[in-house]
CSV table of C-alpha atoms in Angstrom, one decimal:
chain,number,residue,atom,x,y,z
J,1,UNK,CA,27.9,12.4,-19.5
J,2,UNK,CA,30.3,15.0,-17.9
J,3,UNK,CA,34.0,14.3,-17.2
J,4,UNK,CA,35.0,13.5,-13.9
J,5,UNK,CA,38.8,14.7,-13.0
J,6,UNK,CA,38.5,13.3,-9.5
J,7,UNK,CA,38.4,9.8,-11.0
J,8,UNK,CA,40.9,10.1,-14.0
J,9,UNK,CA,43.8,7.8,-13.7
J,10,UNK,CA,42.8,7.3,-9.6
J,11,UNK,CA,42.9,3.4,-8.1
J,12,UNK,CA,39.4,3.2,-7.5
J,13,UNK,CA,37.4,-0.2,-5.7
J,14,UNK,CA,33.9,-1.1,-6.6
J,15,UNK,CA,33.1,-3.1,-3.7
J,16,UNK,CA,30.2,-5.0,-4.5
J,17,UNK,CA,28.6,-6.0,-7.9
J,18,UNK,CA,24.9,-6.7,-8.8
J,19,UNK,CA,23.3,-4.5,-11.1
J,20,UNK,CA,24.6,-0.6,-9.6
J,21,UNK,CA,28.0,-2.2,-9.3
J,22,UNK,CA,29.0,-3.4,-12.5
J,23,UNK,CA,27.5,0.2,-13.6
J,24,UNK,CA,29.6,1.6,-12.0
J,25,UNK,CA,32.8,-0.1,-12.6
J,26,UNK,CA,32.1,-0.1,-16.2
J,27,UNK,CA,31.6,3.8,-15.8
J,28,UNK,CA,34.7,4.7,-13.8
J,29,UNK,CA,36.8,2.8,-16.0
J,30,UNK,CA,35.4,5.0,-19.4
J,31,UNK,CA,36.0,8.2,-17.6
J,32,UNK,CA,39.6,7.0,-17.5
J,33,UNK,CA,39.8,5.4,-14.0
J,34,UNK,CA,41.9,2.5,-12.9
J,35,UNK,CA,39.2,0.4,-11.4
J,36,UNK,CA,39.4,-3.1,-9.2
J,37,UNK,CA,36.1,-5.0,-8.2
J,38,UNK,CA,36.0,-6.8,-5.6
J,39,UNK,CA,32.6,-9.0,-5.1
J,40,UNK,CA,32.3,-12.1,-2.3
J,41,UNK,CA,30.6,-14.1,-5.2
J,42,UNK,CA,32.9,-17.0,-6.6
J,43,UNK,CA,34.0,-16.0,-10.1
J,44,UNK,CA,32.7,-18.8,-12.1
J,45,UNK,CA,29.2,-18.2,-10.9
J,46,UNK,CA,30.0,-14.3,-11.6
J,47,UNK,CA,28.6,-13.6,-14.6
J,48,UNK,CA,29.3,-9.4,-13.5
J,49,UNK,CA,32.8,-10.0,-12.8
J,50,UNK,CA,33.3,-12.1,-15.8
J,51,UNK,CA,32.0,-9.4,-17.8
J,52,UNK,CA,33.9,-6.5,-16.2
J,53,UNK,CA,37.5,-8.6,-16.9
J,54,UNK,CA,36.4,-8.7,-20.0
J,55,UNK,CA,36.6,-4.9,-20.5
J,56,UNK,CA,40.3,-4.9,-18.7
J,57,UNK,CA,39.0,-4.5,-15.2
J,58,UNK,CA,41.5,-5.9,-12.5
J,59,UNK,CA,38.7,-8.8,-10.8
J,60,UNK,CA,38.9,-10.0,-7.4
J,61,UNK,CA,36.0,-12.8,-6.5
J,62,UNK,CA,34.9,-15.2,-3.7
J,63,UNK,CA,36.0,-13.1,-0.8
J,64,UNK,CA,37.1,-9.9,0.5
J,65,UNK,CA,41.0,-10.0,1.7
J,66,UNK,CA,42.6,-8.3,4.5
J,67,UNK,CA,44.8,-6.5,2.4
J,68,UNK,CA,42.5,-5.4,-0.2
J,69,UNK,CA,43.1,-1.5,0.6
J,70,UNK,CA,47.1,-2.0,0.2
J,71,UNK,CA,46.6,-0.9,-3.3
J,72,UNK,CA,46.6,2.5,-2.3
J,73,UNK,CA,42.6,3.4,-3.5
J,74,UNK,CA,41.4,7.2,-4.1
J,75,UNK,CA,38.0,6.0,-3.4
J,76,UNK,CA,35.2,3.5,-2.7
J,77,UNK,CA,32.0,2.9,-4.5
J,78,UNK,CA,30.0,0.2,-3.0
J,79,UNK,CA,27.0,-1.4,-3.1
J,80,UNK,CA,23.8,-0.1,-1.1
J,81,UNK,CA,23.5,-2.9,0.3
J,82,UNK,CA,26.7,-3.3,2.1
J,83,UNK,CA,26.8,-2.1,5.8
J,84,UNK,CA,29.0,0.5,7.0
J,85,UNK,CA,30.1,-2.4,9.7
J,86,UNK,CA,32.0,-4.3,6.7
J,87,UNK,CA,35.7,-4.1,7.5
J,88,UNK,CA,36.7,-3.1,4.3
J,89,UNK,CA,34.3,-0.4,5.1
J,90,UNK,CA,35.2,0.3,8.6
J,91,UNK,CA,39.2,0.0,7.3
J,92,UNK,CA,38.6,2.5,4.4
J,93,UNK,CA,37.2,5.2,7.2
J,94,UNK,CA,40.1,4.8,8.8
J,95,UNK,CA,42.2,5.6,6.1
J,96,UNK,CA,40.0,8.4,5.4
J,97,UNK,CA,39.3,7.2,2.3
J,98,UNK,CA,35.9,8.5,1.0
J,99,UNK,CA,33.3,6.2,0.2
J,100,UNK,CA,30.2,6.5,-1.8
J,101,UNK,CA,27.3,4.5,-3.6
J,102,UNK,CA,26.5,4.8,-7.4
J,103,UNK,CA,23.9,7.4,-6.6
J,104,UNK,CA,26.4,10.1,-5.8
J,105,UNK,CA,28.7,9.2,-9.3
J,106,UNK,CA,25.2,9.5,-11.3
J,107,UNK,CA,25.0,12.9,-9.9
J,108,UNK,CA,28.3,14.3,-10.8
J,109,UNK,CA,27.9,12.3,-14.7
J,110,UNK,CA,24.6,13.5,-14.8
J,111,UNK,CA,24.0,16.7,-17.9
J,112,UNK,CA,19.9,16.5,-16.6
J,113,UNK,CA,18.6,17.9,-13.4
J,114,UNK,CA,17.7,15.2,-10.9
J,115,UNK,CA,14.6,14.9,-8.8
J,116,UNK,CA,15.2,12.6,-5.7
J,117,UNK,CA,12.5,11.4,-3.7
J,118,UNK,CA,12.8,9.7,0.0
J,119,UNK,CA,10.8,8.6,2.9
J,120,UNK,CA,10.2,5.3,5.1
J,121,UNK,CA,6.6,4.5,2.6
J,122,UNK,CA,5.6,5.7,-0.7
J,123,UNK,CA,8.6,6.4,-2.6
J,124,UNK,CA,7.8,3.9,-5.2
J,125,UNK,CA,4.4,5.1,-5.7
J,126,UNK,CA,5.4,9.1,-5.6
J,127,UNK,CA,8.3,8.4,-8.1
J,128,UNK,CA,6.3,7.2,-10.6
J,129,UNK,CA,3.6,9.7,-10.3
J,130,UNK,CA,6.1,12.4,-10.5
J,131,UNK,CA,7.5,10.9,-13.8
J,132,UNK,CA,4.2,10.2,-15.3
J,133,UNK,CA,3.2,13.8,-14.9
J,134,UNK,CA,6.3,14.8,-16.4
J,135,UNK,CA,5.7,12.3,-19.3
J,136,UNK,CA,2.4,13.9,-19.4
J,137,UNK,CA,3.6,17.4,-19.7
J,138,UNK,CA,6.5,16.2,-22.3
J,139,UNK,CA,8.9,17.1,-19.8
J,140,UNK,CA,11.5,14.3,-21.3
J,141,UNK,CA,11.8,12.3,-17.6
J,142,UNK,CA,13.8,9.5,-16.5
J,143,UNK,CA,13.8,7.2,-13.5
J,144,UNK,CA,16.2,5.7,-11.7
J,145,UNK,CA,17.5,4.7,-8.0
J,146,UNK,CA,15.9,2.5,-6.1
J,147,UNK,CA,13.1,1.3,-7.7
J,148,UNK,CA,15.0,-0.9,-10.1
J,149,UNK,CA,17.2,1.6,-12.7
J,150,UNK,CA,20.4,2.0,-11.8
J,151,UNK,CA,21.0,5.7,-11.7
J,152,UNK,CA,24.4,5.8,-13.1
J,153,UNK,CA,23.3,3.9,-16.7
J,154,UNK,CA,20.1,6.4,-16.7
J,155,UNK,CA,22.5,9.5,-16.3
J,156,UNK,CA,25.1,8.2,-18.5
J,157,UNK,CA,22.3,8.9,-21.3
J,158,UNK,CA,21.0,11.6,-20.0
J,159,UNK,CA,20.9,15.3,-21.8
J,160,UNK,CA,19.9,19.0,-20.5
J,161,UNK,CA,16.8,17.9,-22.2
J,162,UNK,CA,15.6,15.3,-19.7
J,163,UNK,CA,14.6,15.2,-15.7
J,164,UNK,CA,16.0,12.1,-13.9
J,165,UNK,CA,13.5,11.2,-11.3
J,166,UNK,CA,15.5,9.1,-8.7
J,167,UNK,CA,13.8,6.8,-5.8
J,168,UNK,CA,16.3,6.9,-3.0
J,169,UNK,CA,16.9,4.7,-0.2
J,170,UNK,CA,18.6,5.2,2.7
J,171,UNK,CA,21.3,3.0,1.9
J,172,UNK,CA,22.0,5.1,-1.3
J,173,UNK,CA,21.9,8.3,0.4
J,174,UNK,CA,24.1,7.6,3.5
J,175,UNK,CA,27.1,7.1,0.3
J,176,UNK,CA,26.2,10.7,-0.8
J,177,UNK,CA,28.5,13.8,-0.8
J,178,UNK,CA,27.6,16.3,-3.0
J,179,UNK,CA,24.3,15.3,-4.4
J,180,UNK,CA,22.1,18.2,-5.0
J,181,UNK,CA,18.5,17.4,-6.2
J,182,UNK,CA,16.4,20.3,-8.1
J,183,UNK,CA,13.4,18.9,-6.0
J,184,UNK,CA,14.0,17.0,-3.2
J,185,UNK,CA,10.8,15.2,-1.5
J,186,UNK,CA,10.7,13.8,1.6
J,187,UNK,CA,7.6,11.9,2.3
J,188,UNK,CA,7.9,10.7,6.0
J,189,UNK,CA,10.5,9.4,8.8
J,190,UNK,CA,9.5,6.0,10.8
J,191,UNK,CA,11.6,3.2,12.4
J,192,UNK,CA,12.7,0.7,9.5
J,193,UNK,CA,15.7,-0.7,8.3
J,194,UNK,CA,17.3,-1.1,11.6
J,195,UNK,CA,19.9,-4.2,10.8
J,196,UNK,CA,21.3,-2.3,8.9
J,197,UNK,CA,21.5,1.5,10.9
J,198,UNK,CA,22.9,1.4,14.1
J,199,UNK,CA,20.2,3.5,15.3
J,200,UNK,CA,16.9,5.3,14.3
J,201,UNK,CA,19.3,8.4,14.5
J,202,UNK,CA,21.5,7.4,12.0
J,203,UNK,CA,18.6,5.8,9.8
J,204,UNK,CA,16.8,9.7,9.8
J,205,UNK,CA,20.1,11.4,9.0
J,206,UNK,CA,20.6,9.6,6.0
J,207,UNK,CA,17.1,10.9,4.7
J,208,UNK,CA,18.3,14.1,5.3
J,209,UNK,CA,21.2,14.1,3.2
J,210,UNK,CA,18.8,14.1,0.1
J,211,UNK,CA,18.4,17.8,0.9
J,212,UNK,CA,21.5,18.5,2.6
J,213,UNK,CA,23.5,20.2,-0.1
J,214,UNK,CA,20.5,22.1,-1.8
J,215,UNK,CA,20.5,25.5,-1.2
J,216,UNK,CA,17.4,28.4,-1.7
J,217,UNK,CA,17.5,27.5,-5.9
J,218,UNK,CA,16.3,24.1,-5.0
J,219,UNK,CA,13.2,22.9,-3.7
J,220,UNK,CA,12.6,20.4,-0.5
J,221,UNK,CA,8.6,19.3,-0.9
J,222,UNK,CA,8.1,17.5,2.4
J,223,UNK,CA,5.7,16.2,5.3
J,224,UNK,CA,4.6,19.3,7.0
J,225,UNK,CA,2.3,16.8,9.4
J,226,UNK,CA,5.3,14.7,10.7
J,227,UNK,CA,7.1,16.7,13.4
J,228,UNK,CA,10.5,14.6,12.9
J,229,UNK,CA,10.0,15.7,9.2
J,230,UNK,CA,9.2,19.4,10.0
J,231,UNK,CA,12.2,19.7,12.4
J,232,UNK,CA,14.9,18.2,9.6
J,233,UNK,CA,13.2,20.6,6.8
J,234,UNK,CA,13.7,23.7,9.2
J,235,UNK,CA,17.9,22.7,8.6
J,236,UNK,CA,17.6,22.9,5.0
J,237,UNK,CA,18.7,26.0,3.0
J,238,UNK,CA,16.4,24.7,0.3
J,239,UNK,CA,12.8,26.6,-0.4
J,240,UNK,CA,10.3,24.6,0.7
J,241,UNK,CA,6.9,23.5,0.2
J,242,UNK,CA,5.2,21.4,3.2
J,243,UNK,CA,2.0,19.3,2.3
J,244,UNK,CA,-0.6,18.4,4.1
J,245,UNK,CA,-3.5,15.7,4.1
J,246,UNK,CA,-5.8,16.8,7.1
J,247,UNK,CA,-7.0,20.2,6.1
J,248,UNK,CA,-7.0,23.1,4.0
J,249,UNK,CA,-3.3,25.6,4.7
J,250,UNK,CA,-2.6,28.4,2.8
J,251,UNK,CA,0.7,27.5,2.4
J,252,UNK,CA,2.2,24.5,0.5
J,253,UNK,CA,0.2,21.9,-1.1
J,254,UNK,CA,-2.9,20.6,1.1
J,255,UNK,CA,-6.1,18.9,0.8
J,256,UNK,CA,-9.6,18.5,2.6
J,257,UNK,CA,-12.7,16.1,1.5
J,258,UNK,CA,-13.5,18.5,-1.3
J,259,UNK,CA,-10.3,19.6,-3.3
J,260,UNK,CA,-7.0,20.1,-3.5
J,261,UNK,CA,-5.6,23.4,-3.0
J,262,UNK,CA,-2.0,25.5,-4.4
J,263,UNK,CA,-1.2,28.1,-1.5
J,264,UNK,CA,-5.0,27.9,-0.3
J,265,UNK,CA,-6.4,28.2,-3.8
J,266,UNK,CA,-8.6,25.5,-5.4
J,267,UNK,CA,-6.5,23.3,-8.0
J,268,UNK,CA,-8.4,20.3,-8.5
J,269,UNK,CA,-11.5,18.2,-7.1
J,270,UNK,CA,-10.3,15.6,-4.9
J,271,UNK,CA,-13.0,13.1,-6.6
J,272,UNK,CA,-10.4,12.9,-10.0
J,273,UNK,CA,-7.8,11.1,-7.5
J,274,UNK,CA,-8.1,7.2,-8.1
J,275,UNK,CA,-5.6,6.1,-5.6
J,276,UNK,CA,-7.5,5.0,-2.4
J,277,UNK,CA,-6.0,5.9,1.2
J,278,UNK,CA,-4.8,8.6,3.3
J,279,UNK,CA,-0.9,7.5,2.7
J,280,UNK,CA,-1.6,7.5,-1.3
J,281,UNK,CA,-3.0,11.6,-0.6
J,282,UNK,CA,0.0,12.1,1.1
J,283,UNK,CA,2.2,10.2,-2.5
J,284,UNK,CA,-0.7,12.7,-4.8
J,285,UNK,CA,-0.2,15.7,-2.7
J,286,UNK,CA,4.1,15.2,-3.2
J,287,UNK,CA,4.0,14.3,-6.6
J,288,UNK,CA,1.9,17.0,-7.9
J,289,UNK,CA,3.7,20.0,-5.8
J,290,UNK,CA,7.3,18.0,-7.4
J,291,UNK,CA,5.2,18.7,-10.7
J,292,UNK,CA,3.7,22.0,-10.6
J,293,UNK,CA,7.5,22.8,-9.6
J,294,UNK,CA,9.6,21.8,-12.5
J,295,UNK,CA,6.2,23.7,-14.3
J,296,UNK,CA,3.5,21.1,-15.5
J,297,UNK,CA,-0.2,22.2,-16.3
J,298,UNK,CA,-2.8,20.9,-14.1
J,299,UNK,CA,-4.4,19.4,-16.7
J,300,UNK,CA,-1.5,16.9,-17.3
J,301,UNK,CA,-1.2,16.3,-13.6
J,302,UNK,CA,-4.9,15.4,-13.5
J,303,UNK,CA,-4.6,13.5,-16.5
J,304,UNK,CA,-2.2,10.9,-14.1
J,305,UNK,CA,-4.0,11.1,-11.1
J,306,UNK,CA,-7.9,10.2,-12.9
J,307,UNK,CA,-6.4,7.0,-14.3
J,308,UNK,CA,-3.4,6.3,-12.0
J,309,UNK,CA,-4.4,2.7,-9.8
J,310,UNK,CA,-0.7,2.3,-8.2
J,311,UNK,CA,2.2,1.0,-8.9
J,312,UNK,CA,3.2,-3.0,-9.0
J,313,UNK,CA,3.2,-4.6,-5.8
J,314,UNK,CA,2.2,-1.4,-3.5
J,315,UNK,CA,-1.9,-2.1,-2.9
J,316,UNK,CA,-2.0,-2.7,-6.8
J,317,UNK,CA,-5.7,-4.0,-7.5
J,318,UNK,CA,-5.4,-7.2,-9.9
J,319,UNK,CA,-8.9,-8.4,-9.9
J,320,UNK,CA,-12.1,-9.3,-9.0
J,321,UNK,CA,-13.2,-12.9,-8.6
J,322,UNK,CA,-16.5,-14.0,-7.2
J,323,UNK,CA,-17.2,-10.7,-6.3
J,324,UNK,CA,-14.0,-10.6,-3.8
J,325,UNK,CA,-11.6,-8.1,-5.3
J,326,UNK,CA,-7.6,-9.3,-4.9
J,327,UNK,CA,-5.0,-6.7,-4.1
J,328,UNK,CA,-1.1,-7.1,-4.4
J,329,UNK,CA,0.8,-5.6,-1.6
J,330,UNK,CA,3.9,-7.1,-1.1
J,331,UNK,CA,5.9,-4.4,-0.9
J,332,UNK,CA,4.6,-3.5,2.6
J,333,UNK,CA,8.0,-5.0,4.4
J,334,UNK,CA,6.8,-3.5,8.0
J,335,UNK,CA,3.7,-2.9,9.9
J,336,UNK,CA,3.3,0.9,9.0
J,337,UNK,CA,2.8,0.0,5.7
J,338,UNK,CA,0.4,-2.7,6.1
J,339,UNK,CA,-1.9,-0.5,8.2
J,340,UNK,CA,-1.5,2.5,5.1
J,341,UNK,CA,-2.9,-0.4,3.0
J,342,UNK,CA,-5.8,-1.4,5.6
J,343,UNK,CA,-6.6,2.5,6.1
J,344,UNK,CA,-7.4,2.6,2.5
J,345,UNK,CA,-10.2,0.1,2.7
J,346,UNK,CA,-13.7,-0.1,4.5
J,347,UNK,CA,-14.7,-3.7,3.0
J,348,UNK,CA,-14.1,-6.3,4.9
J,349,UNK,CA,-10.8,-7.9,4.7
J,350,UNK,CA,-9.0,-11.1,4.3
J,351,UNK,CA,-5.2,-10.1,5.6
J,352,UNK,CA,-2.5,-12.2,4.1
J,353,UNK,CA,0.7,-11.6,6.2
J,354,UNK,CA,3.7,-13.2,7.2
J,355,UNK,CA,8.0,-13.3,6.1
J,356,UNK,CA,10.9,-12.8,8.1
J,357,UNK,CA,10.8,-11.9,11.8
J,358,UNK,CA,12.7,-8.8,12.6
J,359,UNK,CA,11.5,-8.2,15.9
J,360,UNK,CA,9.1,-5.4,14.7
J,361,UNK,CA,6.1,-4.9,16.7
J,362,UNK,CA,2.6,-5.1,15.2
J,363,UNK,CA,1.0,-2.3,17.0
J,364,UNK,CA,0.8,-0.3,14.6
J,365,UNK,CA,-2.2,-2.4,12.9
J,366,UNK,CA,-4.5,-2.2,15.9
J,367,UNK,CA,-6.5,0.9,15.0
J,368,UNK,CA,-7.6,-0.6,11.6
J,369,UNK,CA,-8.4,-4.2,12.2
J,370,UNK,CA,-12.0,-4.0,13.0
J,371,UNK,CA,-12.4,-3.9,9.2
J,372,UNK,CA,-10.1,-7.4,9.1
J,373,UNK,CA,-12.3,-10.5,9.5
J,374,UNK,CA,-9.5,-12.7,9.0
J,375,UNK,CA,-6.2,-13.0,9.4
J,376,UNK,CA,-4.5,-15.7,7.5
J,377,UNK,CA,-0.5,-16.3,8.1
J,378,UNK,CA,2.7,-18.0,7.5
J,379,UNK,CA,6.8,-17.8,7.5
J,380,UNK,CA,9.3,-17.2,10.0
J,381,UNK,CA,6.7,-14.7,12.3
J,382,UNK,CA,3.1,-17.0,12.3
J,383,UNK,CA,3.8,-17.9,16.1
J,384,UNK,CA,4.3,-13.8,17.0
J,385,UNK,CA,1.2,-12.8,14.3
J,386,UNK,CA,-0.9,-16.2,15.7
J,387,UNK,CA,-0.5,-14.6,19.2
J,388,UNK,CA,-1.0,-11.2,18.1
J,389,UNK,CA,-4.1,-11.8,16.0
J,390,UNK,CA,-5.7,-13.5,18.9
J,391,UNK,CA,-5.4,-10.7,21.5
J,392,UNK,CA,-6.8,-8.6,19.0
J,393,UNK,CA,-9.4,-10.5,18.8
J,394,UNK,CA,-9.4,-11.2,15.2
J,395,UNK,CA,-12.6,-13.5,14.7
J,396,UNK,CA,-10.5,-15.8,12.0
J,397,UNK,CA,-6.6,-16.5,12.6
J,398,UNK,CA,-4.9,-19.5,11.0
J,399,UNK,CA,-1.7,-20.3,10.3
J,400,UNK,CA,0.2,-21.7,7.0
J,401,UNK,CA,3.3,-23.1,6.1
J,402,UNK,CA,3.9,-21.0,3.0
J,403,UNK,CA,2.4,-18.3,0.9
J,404,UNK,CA,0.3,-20.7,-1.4
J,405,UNK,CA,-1.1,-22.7,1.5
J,406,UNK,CA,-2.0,-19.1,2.8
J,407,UNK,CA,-3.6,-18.0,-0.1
J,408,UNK,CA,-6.2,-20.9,0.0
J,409,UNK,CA,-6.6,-20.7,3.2
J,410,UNK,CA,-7.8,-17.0,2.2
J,411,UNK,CA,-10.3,-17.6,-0.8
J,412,UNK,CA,-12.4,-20.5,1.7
J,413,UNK,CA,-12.4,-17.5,4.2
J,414,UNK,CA,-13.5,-14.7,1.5
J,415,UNK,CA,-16.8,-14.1,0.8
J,416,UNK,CA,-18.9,-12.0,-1.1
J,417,UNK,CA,-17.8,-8.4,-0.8
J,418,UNK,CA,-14.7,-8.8,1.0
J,419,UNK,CA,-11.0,-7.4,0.3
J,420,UNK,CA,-8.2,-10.4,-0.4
J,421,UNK,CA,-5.1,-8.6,0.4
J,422,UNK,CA,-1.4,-9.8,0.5
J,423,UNK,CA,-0.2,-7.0,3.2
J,424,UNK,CA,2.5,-9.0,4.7
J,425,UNK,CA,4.1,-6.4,7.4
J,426,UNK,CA,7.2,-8.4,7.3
J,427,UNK,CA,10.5,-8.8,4.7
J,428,UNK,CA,10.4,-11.8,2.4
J,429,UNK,CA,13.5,-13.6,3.0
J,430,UNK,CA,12.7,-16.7,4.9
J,431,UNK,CA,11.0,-17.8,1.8
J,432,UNK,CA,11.9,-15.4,-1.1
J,433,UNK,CA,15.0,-13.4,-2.4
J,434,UNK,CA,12.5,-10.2,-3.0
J,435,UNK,CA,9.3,-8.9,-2.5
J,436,UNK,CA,8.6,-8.5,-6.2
J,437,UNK,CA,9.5,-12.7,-6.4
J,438,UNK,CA,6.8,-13.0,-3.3
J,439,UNK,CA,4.4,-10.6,-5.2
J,440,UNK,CA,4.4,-12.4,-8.6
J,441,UNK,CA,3.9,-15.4,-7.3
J,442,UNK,CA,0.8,-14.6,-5.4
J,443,UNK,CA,-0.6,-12.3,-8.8
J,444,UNK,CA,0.2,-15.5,-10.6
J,445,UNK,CA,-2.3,-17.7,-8.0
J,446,UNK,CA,-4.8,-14.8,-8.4
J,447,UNK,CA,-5.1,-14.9,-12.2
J,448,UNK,CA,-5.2,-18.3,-12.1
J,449,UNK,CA,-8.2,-18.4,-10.0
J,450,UNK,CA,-11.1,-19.8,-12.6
J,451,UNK,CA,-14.7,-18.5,-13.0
C-alpha cells in the first residue's frame, strides 16, 4: 500500500459507513489521518461505527448535524450511495472542500495497475470475464468496486504482481479525481439512475471520468456502435480500441456469425462463446480486447469463453425442470436490460417482472415480445406492466402480490419448451433491500421445484 501525504495528520470525514466506508476510515486512519465518521444509523444498531471507535476513530451516529464541517475537514470520503444533493455534501462544495468515494483512495494506495470497467448493462458480467481470463493466463488479478469488493481492502493487499479489475458505477466515479485505469472499458450509455443524477447529462459524464485522466499509455476499450459512446471516446487522450457486434471492422475488436476477429484478422470461432445474446457479444468482445491488452493468449481467453454461462443473477441458467429451463435475472433493474435478456432467447417465454416504479417506460421491450407468451407480474408497477402487457397484446397477463405468488403463477403457465425467466425491468425495493436478496429467493423456489 503506498503512503498518502495528502491524508497524513489531515481532519478527514468519512460520511457514510456500510462496507466501502468503514474501509475507508479504517484505512485513512493507518496512513496517519485524523479521521471522524459520521453515519445516520443509531450507534447501538452500528455494528461499523462500533468497530471503528474501537480503533480510536472520533464516531458520530444517528444523524448528520448542521455543524458537522466546523471541524475544519481537508476532505470528504463518502459513500456511493449518498447524493450530491445531501447538505453536508452541498455545504462541503461550498467550502471547496474536495470530496471523493473510496474508489479514488484505492487508486492512489494501490502498488497494482487497475482495470476499471463502466457502462449502463454488463459490467458485472464483463468484469468477471476479464478477471477469469487473467486467472486463466496467471496474470495474478483482483476484483473489486461495484460488484461487491470494496476496492480500497483489495488494493490495500495488492502488489506490482497483481491486476485489480474494478466494476465501477456511476456513483463511484462521479467521487473521482485522479483515477487513472491501465484499461478503461466502457460498454454503453442509456438513461438509468436518474433519482439520483440530476440529469442524463450528468449521469453520462460521470462514465466518462473513468477515462478522463488516462492519457495515450492507457487504453479506453469502448462501444464503437453507440454514438453517445463514440462521441465521449473521441475526448479521451487514451489509445483506443472500439468493438463492434454487427459486422466484421478492421479496426478494434469485432464479430460477424462466423468468428471473431483482432484488427480484421480471424481470432476465434464465434461457436466456442457460450454466453447467449447480442448484449453478452458486446460483454465477450470487451473483455477479451481488456485481455489481449494486458497480453493473454487466446487460448486462455477461449478457455473462459467455451465454459463461461454468466455470472449470478445476470440471465444465469439454474435449471431445467419438466423440460422448462429457469433463468435468474434479477439484476435487470430497468427495461434495457430486460429486453438484452429476452433478445437472447427464441423459446418461448414465461416473463417474471415487477419492483419499484420509477416512472421508467417499458418501450423498450416491444420489439422482443412476440417470443413472450406470458407475462406474469407483481410490486409497486403491476397496474403500469398490467396495462402495458395488454396493449401489447401479450396473450397471458396476470398480476401477483409478491414474487412467490408470481412465480406459481409462472410454472401453471409454462409448458414444455418454454423459457421461465425472472427479468424484472424494475428496482427491488418495494419488496427487497437488493436484487441479489430478490434473486436468491426466487433460485431458492427454483431448486426446490420437485421431479
Amino acid at each position: 500500500m503506498k503512503k498518502l501525504p495528502i491524508v497524513y495528520h489531515k481532519k478527514i470525514l468519512v460520511l457514510g459507513l456500510a462496507k466501502s466506508g468503514t474501509a475507508a476510515a479504517e484505512t485513512l486512519h493507518d496512513l496517519g489521518a485524523f479521521v471522524t465518521v459520521n453515519d445516520s444509523k443509531p450507534f447501538e444498531q452500528n455494528e461499523n461505527a462500533q468497530y471503528l471507535l474501537s480503533k480510536g476513530l472520533t464516531v458520530i451516529c444517528g444523524s448528520h448535524p448542521e455543524d458537522l464541517l466546523d471541524e475544519g475537514f481537508s476532505l470528504i470520503v463518502k459513500n456511493p450511495g449518498i447524493p450530491y444533493t445531501n447538505p453536508v455534501i452541498e455545504e462541503a462544495n461550498k467550502r471547496g472542500i474536495p470530496v471523493w468515494t473510496e474508489v479514488e483512495l484505492a487508486y492512489r494506495i494501490s502498488d497494482a495497475p487497475m482495470i476499471g470497467i463502466t457502462g449502463s448493462n454488463g459490467k458485472t458480467t464483463t468484469t468477471t470475464l476479464i478477471f477469469d481470463m487473467l486467472a486463466a493466463a496467471n496474470k495474478k488479478p483482483k476484483i473489486a468496486g461495484n460488484i461487491g469488493t470494496v476496492a480500497t481492502s483489495v488494493a490495500r493487499e495488492a502488489t506490482a504482481d497483481n491486476i485489480i479489475v474494478t466494476e465501477l458505477s456511476s456513483f463511484q466515479l462521479m467521487g473521482t479525481e485522479e483515477l487513472k485505469p491501465k484499461v478503461s472499458v466502457l460498454l454503453n450509455l442509456y438513461e438509468a439512475h436518474l433519482d439520483y443524477h440530476k440529469d442524463f447529462q450528468e449521469y453520462t459524464d460521470a462514465k466518462f471520468k473513468i477515462t478522463q485522466k488516462q492519457d495515450a499509455t492507457d487504453w479506453l476499450v469502448f462501444n464503437g456502435e453507440q454514438q453517445i459512446v463514440q462521441d465521449y471516446a473521441q475526448k479521451s487522450m487514451a489509445s483506443k480500441v472500439p468493438f463492434y457486434v454487427s459486422s466484421k471492422t478492421k479496426e478494434g475488436i469485432s464479430a460477424d456469425d462466423l468468428f471473431v476477429y483482432w484488427n480484421g484478422n480471424p481470432l476465434f470461432e464465434r461457436s466456442i462463446i457460450a454466453l447467449r445474446g447480442k448484449h453478452n457479444l458486446e460483454n465477450v468482445l470487451a473483455a477479451t480486447a481488456t485481455a489481449l491488452l494486458m497480453n493473454c493468449s487466446v487460448e486462455a481467453i477461449i478457455q473462459v469463453l467455451s465454459t463461461f454461462h454468466g455470472v449470478k443473477h445476470r440471465t444465469q441458467f439454474i435449471r431445467e425442470w419438466k423440460e422448462r429451463k429457469f433463468y435468474n435475472d434479477s439484476k435487470a433493474t430497468n427495461a434495457l436490460a430486460t429486453k438484452s435478456a429476452l433478445e437472447g432467447f427464441t423459446e418461448p417465454v414465461i416473463l417474471i417482472a415487477g419492483g419499484v416504479d420509477r416512472g421508467h417506460s417499458f418501450d423498450e421491450l416491444i420489439p422482443y415480445l412476440d417470443r413472450v407468451k406470458a407475462l406474469v407480474h407483481y410490486g409497486s408497477t403491476k397496474d403500469r406492466l398490467q396495462n402495458f402487457g395488454e396493449a401489447q397484446g401479450i396473450s397471458s397477463v396476470v398480476s401477483a402480490q409478491t414474487l412467490g405468488e408470481a412465480f406459481e403463477m409462472a410454472i401453471a403457465a409454462s409448458e414444455e419448451g418454454d423459457i421461465v425467466l425472472l427479468s424484472p425491468a424494475c428496482a427491488s425495493w418495494d419488496q427487497y433491500e437488493s436484487f441479489e436478496i430478490r434473486g436468491e429467493e426466487f433460485i431458492e423456489r427454483v431448486i426446490s421445484l420437485e421431479e
